[in-house]
C-alpha positions as CSV (number, residue, x, y, z in Angstrom):
1,M,0.0,0.0,-0.1
2,K,1.0,3.2,-1.2
3,S,2.3,5.5,1.8
4,P,0.7,8.9,2.3
5,P,3.1,12.2,0.8
6,R,5.2,13.8,3.6
7,L,3.4,17.3,5.0
8,V,4.4,20.7,4.7
9,V,2.8,22.4,7.0
10,V,2.8,26.4,7.3
11,A,1.3,28.4,10.2
12,N,1.8,32.0,11.8
13,R,2.9,29.6,15.3
14,L,5.0,26.7,15.9
15,P,3.0,24.3,17.4
16,A,5.1,24.2,20.7
17,S,7.5,26.9,22.5
18,R,10.9,26.0,23.9
19,V,10.9,26.1,27.5
20,G,14.2,26.2,30.1
21,H,17.2,27.8,29.6
22,G,20.8,27.3,28.1
23,P,21.9,23.5,27.8
24,G,18.3,22.1,29.3
25,I,16.4,24.1,26.9
26,R,13.3,21.8,24.9
27,W,10.8,22.3,22.6
28,E,7.1,21.8,24.5
29,R,4.0,21.0,22.7
30,S,1.7,24.1,22.9
31,P,-2.4,24.0,23.5
32,G,-4.4,24.6,21.2
33,G,-7.1,23.6,18.2
34,L,-4.5,23.4,15.2
35,V,-1.6,22.1,16.9
36,S,-4.7,19.3,18.1
37,A,-5.7,19.1,14.9
38,M,-2.5,18.8,12.9
39,S,-0.4,17.0,14.9
40,P,-1.4,13.7,14.3
41,V,-1.5,13.9,11.3
42,L,2.2,15.0,10.7
43,E,2.9,12.1,12.9
44,D,1.2,10.1,10.3
45,R,2.4,11.4,6.9
46,G,6.0,12.8,8.7
47,G,6.8,16.2,7.3
48,V,7.9,19.7,8.7
49,W,5.7,22.2,11.0
50,I,7.2,26.0,9.9
51,G,6.0,28.8,12.0
52,W,6.9,32.0,14.2
53,D,7.9,31.3,18.6
54,G,6.0,34.2,18.9
55,G,9.3,36.3,20.1
56,A,11.3,39.3,18.4
57,G,14.5,38.2,17.4
58,P,16.4,35.6,14.8
59,A,14.9,32.4,13.7
60,P,15.2,29.4,16.0
61,R,16.9,26.5,15.6
62,P,15.3,23.5,14.2
63,G,13.6,21.7,16.4
64,R,11.5,18.3,17.3
65,V,8.1,17.4,19.4
66,G,5.6,14.8,19.6
67,G,7.3,13.3,15.8
68,V,6.7,16.4,14.0
69,D,9.9,18.4,12.8
70,L,10.1,22.2,13.6
71,R,11.1,24.8,11.4
72,G,11.0,28.6,12.8
73,V,10.6,31.5,11.0
74,G,12.1,34.8,12.5
75,L,10.4,38.4,12.7
76,S,12.1,41.6,13.8
77,R,11.1,43.9,16.6
78,S,9.0,46.3,13.8
79,E,7.8,43.1,11.6
80,V,6.2,42.0,15.3
81,E,5.2,45.5,15.2
82,K,4.1,45.7,11.5
83,Y,3.1,42.7,10.5
84,Y,1.3,40.4,13.3
85,H,0.2,43.6,15.5
86,G,-0.4,46.0,12.7
87,F,-1.9,44.3,9.5
88,C,-2.9,41.0,10.7
89,N,-4.4,42.6,13.7
90,T,-6.0,45.7,13.2
91,T,-6.4,45.3,10.1
92,L,-7.5,42.0,8.8
93,W,-8.8,40.7,11.9
94,P,-11.3,43.3,12.4
95,L,-12.1,44.0,8.7
96,Y,-12.7,39.7,8.1
97,H,-14.7,39.9,11.7
98,D,-17.6,42.5,10.0
99,A,-15.7,45.3,11.2
100,I,-17.1,45.1,14.7
101,V,-14.3,47.5,15.3
102,N,-13.3,49.4,12.5
103,P,-10.3,48.4,10.6
104,E,-7.0,50.5,10.3
105,F,-5.4,51.2,6.6
106,H,-1.8,51.8,6.5
107,R,0.6,51.8,4.2
108,S,3.9,51.4,6.3
109,W,2.1,47.9,7.2
110,W,1.9,46.3,3.9
111,E,5.8,45.9,3.1
112,P,5.9,43.9,6.9
113,Y,3.6,41.4,5.9
114,I,5.0,41.1,1.7
115,D,8.0,40.5,3.3
116,V,7.1,38.1,6.5
117,N,5.4,35.8,4.0
118,R,8.0,35.8,1.4
119,R,10.2,34.4,4.6
120,F,7.6,32.1,4.9
121,A,7.5,30.7,1.6
122,T,10.9,31.0,1.4
123,A,10.9,27.9,4.0
124,A,8.9,25.8,2.9
125,A,10.4,25.8,-0.6
126,R,13.8,24.6,1.0
127,A,12.0,22.1,3.3
128,Y,9.7,20.8,0.5
129,R,10.5,17.7,-1.5
130,R,9.1,16.1,-4.3
131,N,5.5,15.3,-4.0
132,N,5.0,16.5,-0.7
133,L,1.8,18.1,0.4
134,V,1.5,21.4,1.6
135,W,-0.3,23.2,3.9
136,V,-0.8,26.7,4.6
137,H,-3.1,28.4,7.3
138,D,-4.7,31.7,8.1
139,Y,-5.2,34.9,7.3
140,Q,-1.4,35.9,8.3
141,L,-0.3,34.1,5.2
142,Q,-2.3,34.6,2.5
143,L,0.3,35.7,0.2
144,A,2.4,32.8,0.6
145,P,0.6,30.2,-1.3
146,R,1.4,32.0,-4.6
147,M,4.9,33.1,-3.1
148,I,5.2,29.6,-2.6
149,R,4.3,27.9,-6.7
150,E,6.2,31.0,-7.5
151,R,9.7,28.6,-6.5
152,K,8.0,25.3,-6.5
153,P,5.7,25.1,-10.1
154,N,4.8,21.4,-9.5
155,A,3.6,21.7,-5.7
156,R,0.2,20.9,-4.4
157,I,-0.9,23.3,-2.1
158,G,-3.8,24.3,0.4
159,F,-4.7,26.9,2.1
160,F,-7.3,27.3,5.2
161,L,-9.1,30.2,6.4
162,H,-9.7,29.5,10.1
163,I,-11.6,33.0,10.3
164,P,-14.5,34.4,8.1
165,F,-13.8,35.5,4.9
166,P,-16.0,38.7,4.8
167,P,-18.6,39.5,2.3
168,D,-17.3,41.4,-0.9
169,E,-18.6,44.6,0.1
170,L,-16.4,44.4,3.8
171,F,-13.7,43.3,1.6
172,A,-13.7,45.8,-1.1
173,W,-12.4,48.0,1.6
174,L,-8.7,47.0,1.4
175,P,-6.8,48.6,-0.6
176,W,-4.4,45.3,-1.1
177,R,-7.3,43.0,-2.5
178,S,-6.0,42.1,-5.3
179,A,-2.5,41.0,-4.0
180,I,-4.4,38.7,-1.6
181,L,-7.1,37.2,-3.8
182,R,-3.4,36.6,-6.6
183,G,-1.5,34.8,-2.7
184,L,-4.8,33.1,-2.1
185,L,-4.8,31.7,-6.0
186,G,-1.3,30.3,-5.6
187,S,-3.0,27.2,-3.9
188,D,-4.8,24.5,-5.6
189,V,-7.6,23.7,-3.0
190,I,-8.7,27.3,-0.7
191,G,-11.3,25.6,1.9
192,F,-13.4,27.7,4.6
193,Q,-15.0,27.1,7.6
194,T,-18.8,27.5,5.9
195,Q,-20.4,27.8,3.1
196,A,-21.0,31.4,3.1
197,S,-16.9,32.2,3.4
198,A,-16.7,29.9,-0.1
199,E,-19.1,32.2,-1.9
200,N,-18.1,35.3,-0.6
201,F,-14.4,34.2,-1.8
202,V,-15.7,33.5,-5.2
203,R,-17.5,36.4,-5.7
204,V,-14.6,38.4,-5.2
205,A,-12.1,36.7,-6.7
206,K,-14.3,36.9,-9.8
207,R,-14.3,40.4,-9.6
208,Y,-11.2,42.0,-8.1
209,A,-8.7,39.1,-9.6
210,G,-9.7,37.6,-12.9
211,A,-11.1,34.2,-11.6
212,E,-13.5,32.6,-13.8
213,G,-15.6,29.6,-13.1
214,T,-18.3,28.1,-10.7
215,E,-18.8,28.0,-6.9
216,R,-16.5,24.9,-6.4
217,E,-13.9,25.8,-9.6
218,L,-12.2,28.5,-10.3
219,T,-10.2,28.8,-13.7
220,I,-6.7,31.5,-13.3
221,D,-3.6,31.2,-15.3
222,R,-4.6,27.9,-16.6
223,R,-5.1,26.8,-13.6
224,T,-7.5,25.0,-11.4
225,V,-8.2,26.3,-8.1
226,R,-10.9,24.4,-5.6
227,V,-12.5,26.3,-3.7
228,M,-14.5,24.2,-0.7
229,A,-16.2,24.8,3.0
230,C,-14.7,22.3,5.1
231,P,-15.7,22.5,9.1
232,I,-12.9,22.6,11.1
233,S,-13.5,20.0,14.6
234,I,-12.1,18.9,17.6
235,P,-10.6,15.6,18.4
236,A,-13.5,14.4,20.3
237,A,-12.3,10.9,22.0
238,E,-9.7,13.1,23.2
239,F,-12.4,15.2,25.1
240,E,-14.7,12.0,26.0
241,K,-11.3,10.8,27.9
242,I,-10.6,13.5,29.5
243,A,-14.1,14.5,30.3
244,A,-13.9,10.3,32.3
245,S,-11.1,10.5,34.1
246,P,-11.7,10.1,37.5
247,S,-9.3,13.1,38.6
248,V,-11.4,15.9,36.0
249,R,-14.6,14.5,37.3
250,R,-13.7,15.1,41.4
251,K,-12.1,18.4,39.9
252,A,-15.9,19.1,38.4
253,A,-17.6,17.8,41.3
254,E,-15.5,20.2,43.8
255,I,-16.2,23.2,41.6
256,K,-20.0,22.7,42.0
257,Q,-19.5,21.9,45.7
258,Q,-17.4,25.9,45.8
259,L,-20.0,27.7,44.0
260,G,-22.9,26.1,46.1
261,G,-24.8,24.0,44.0
262,R,-26.2,26.2,42.3
263,K,-27.1,26.5,38.7
264,M,-23.7,27.4,36.6
265,L,-24.0,29.4,33.6
266,L,-20.4,29.1,31.7
267,G,-17.9,31.6,29.1
268,V,-14.9,30.6,27.8
269,D,-13.1,32.4,25.9
270,R,-10.5,34.8,24.4
271,L,-10.7,38.3,25.4
272,D,-11.3,39.4,22.3
273,Y,-13.9,42.1,21.1
274,T,-15.3,39.5,18.7
275,K,-16.5,37.2,20.8
276,G,-19.7,39.5,23.0
277,I,-18.5,38.6,26.6
278,P,-19.7,42.7,27.2
279,L,-23.0,41.7,26.0
280,R,-23.4,38.2,27.6
281,L,-22.9,40.0,31.1
282,H,-25.1,43.0,30.5
283,A,-28.2,40.4,29.9
284,F,-27.0,38.1,32.9
285,H,-27.3,42.0,35.1
286,E,-30.4,42.9,33.6
287,L,-32.2,39.1,34.2
288,L,-30.9,39.5,37.7
289,Q,-32.0,43.2,38.2
290,D,-35.6,42.0,36.6
291,R,-35.5,39.1,39.2
292,K,-35.9,36.2,36.3
293,L,-32.6,35.1,38.1
294,S,-31.1,35.3,41.1
295,V,-27.6,34.4,42.9
296,H,-29.2,31.7,44.9
297,E,-30.5,30.1,41.8
298,C,-27.7,31.1,39.4
299,V,-23.8,32.2,39.4
300,M,-21.9,33.0,36.3
301,V,-18.5,32.1,35.4
302,Q,-16.3,33.9,32.5
303,I,-13.3,32.7,31.5
304,A,-11.0,34.9,29.5
305,V,-8.1,34.0,28.5
306,P,-5.5,37.1,27.8
307,S,-4.9,38.1,23.7
308,R,-3.2,40.3,22.3
309,E,-3.2,43.2,25.1
310,S,-1.1,45.7,23.1
311,V,-3.8,46.5,20.4
312,P,-5.6,49.0,21.5
313,G,-9.5,47.8,20.9
314,Y,-8.5,44.4,23.2
315,E,-7.8,46.7,26.2
316,E,-11.0,48.7,25.9
317,T,-12.7,44.6,25.8
318,R,-11.0,44.0,28.8
319,R,-11.4,47.6,30.9
320,E,-15.0,47.1,30.2
321,V,-15.5,43.8,30.7
322,E,-14.0,43.7,33.8
323,L,-16.2,47.1,35.3
324,T,-19.1,45.0,34.5
325,V,-18.2,42.4,36.3
326,G,-17.4,44.8,39.1
327,R,-20.8,46.1,39.0
328,I,-22.9,43.3,38.7
329,N,-21.0,41.9,42.1
330,G,-21.0,44.9,43.6
331,E,-25.0,45.2,43.2
332,F,-26.0,41.9,43.5
333,S,-23.3,39.6,45.0
334,M,-23.7,38.2,48.8
335,P,-21.7,36.3,51.6
336,G,-20.8,32.9,50.1
337,K,-22.4,33.6,46.8
338,V,-20.4,35.6,44.4
339,A,-22.4,36.9,41.6
340,V,-20.0,36.4,38.7
341,H,-16.7,34.7,39.1
342,Y,-14.0,36.0,36.4
343,F,-11.4,34.3,36.2
344,R,-8.4,36.6,33.3
345,R,-6.1,33.2,32.4
346,S,-5.7,30.4,30.8
347,L,-6.6,26.7,31.9
348,S,-4.6,23.2,32.0
349,R,-7.3,21.5,29.6
350,E,-8.4,19.1,32.4
351,D,-9.2,22.2,34.6
352,L,-11.1,23.1,31.6
353,V,-13.1,20.1,31.1
354,A,-13.7,20.1,34.9
355,Y,-15.6,23.0,34.6
356,Y,-17.7,22.0,31.2
357,L,-18.6,19.2,33.0
358,A,-19.9,21.5,36.0
359,A,-21.6,24.0,34.0
360,D,-25.5,23.9,33.4
361,V,-25.7,25.9,30.9
362,M,-22.6,27.2,28.4
363,L,-23.1,30.3,26.8
364,V,-20.7,30.8,23.2
365,T,-22.0,34.1,21.8
366,P,-19.6,35.7,19.8
367,L,-20.7,38.6,17.8
368,R,-18.5,36.6,14.8
369,D,-16.5,33.3,14.9
370,G,-15.1,31.3,11.6
371,M,-15.7,28.1,14.1
372,N,-15.6,28.1,18.2
373,L,-14.5,25.3,19.0
374,V,-15.7,26.0,22.2
375,A,-18.9,24.6,22.0
376,K,-17.9,21.5,20.2
377,E,-15.6,21.1,23.1
378,Y,-18.1,21.9,26.3
379,V,-20.4,18.8,23.6
380,M,-18.4,16.2,24.1
381,C,-17.9,16.6,27.4
382,R,-21.6,16.2,28.6
383,D,-20.8,12.6,28.6
384,D,-24.4,12.6,30.6
385,G,-26.3,13.5,28.0
386,T,-27.7,17.1,30.1
387,G,-26.4,20.5,29.7
388,V,-27.8,23.3,27.7
389,L,-25.4,25.2,24.9
390,V,-26.7,28.2,24.2
391,L,-24.7,29.1,20.7
392,S,-24.8,32.8,19.0
393,E,-26.4,32.1,15.2
394,F,-22.7,34.3,14.0
395,A,-20.4,31.3,14.9
396,G,-19.6,28.4,12.5
397,A,-20.5,26.0,14.6
398,A,-24.1,27.2,14.2
399,R,-24.3,25.5,10.6
400,E,-23.9,22.2,12.5
401,L,-25.3,22.5,15.9
402,R,-28.7,23.4,15.0
403,R,-30.2,21.5,18.3
404,A,-28.1,24.4,20.6
405,L,-30.3,27.1,21.6
406,L,-29.3,29.8,18.8
407,V,-29.4,33.4,19.3
408,N,-28.2,36.5,18.1
409,P,-26.5,38.2,20.7
410,R,-26.8,41.7,19.9
411,D,-30.2,40.7,20.7
412,V,-30.4,41.1,24.2
413,E,-34.3,40.8,25.0
414,T,-33.8,37.3,22.9
415,L,-30.4,36.6,24.9
416,K,-31.8,37.3,28.4
417,K,-35.1,35.2,27.1
418,T,-32.9,32.2,26.3
419,I,-30.7,32.0,28.9
420,V,-34.0,31.6,31.3
421,Q,-34.8,29.2,28.7
422,A,-32.1,27.2,29.0
423,V,-31.9,27.4,33.2
424,R,-35.0,26.4,33.0
425,M,-35.1,23.8,30.5
426,R,-36.4,20.0,31.3
427,E,-33.8,17.4,31.7
428,S,-35.5,15.5,29.3
429,D,-35.5,18.3,26.9
430,Q,-31.7,18.7,27.8
431,R,-30.9,14.8,27.2
432,M,-33.0,14.9,23.3
433,R,-31.0,17.7,22.4
434,M,-27.6,16.9,23.4
435,A,-27.6,13.3,22.1
436,M,-27.8,14.7,18.6
437,L,-25.5,17.4,19.5
438,R,-22.4,14.9,20.3
439,S,-23.9,12.4,17.4
440,N,-22.9,15.5,15.0
441,V,-19.1,16.5,17.0
442,R,-18.3,12.5,17.2
443,R,-19.3,11.9,13.2
444,H,-17.6,15.0,12.4
445,D,-14.4,15.3,13.9
446,V,-11.1,16.7,13.6
447,H,-9.7,14.1,11.7
448,D,-12.5,14.0,9.4
449,W,-11.6,17.7,8.8
450,S,-8.2,17.0,8.1
451,R,-8.6,13.8,6.3
452,A,-11.4,16.1,3.5
453,F,-9.0,18.7,3.1
454,L,-5.7,16.7,2.9
455,E,-7.9,14.0,0.1
456,A,-9.0,17.1,-1.6
457,I,-5.2,18.3,-2.2
458,D,-4.2,15.0,-3.6
459,D,-6.6,14.5,-5.8
């Protein structure tokens, strides 16, 4: 039987970080959905992962973790500021998330974006061997597919966008729209989280890059580019295994006890303005004011993972969240009964699963999200069949998890009614909905996602 082709993964960040000092320095695998998704595939096929280590300075020495070869790309301090904080996270990120905050278009950020993409493409070309598959990931590297093809014309190249692709009336704002599109169209296959994002891309590729074709196949420069919706998922079996662990179950029971046995509403998000955390808190605040819920019955736990805190919009979000939490607790907390528990830090996967097990209601209410894997993680941890998922209709996961309670997070009145519905839902209804949600995630886990995309490149 023919062995599968070796894989060259090109992503903004490496799947591991360096820990220790001097001769004792070593690579340690990082948490995160992309790492969980790609590491098993790389270990099975063999290959190399090209990425940045997150710091300013020269590229780190090559390393190896979990059977995966690592090749670092270095960024200068200026490039971290202009390429990463600037163009990636102050231009592209807000634009691709429906311009929730105004994107900024600074010409001085564009050249560093080109330079860094070229550096990644050069590293990929050096790592490439005949018949390898090259898989480029996400908005930070949209120019890289074309640059890799210029160096390796016969390479099979795939690109996957993990965030939404905006409608044409928003993408049109981008002064460098044609160059971005030509970069992406250097791929053989371009994947998106939803069909809507794929259709948005096809429209702008025809309008601004001269591509021709259908919703599934475009032609440009006498090459065919396949466009597909391929929603990412989670390692479902891994989460089920962690949720069944006696130590994790004990931790979940301790959390419930510490909260006084009250019904727990849980939010787990990066501290990002796209996640809708302030609106979620305002809805809970009003429910307490309206006496539809009380601190004797319910408690909210918000876990906010720090994210890009040097970017101005993120600092404002953090300040609003912390002020709102303080206001709610000042008004409604009682001795031994805090209304909102707020944690601004990362948790280990085991601790996170313990919170999923303890939570009666999971609130996943982003204003815009490519997918949102937290929703799928919660579902797979609910092995007793109970629990209610309240899910924003603007998360990519809403296309699959239709038995969740879907909500428009900007409609605070309806969000409030949905939270009350979730808190009061009969156990029989919970079990019916959760069984369908779990079946969906189990059928379409992360291994199905990577297999489907790689088969498309390999075809």
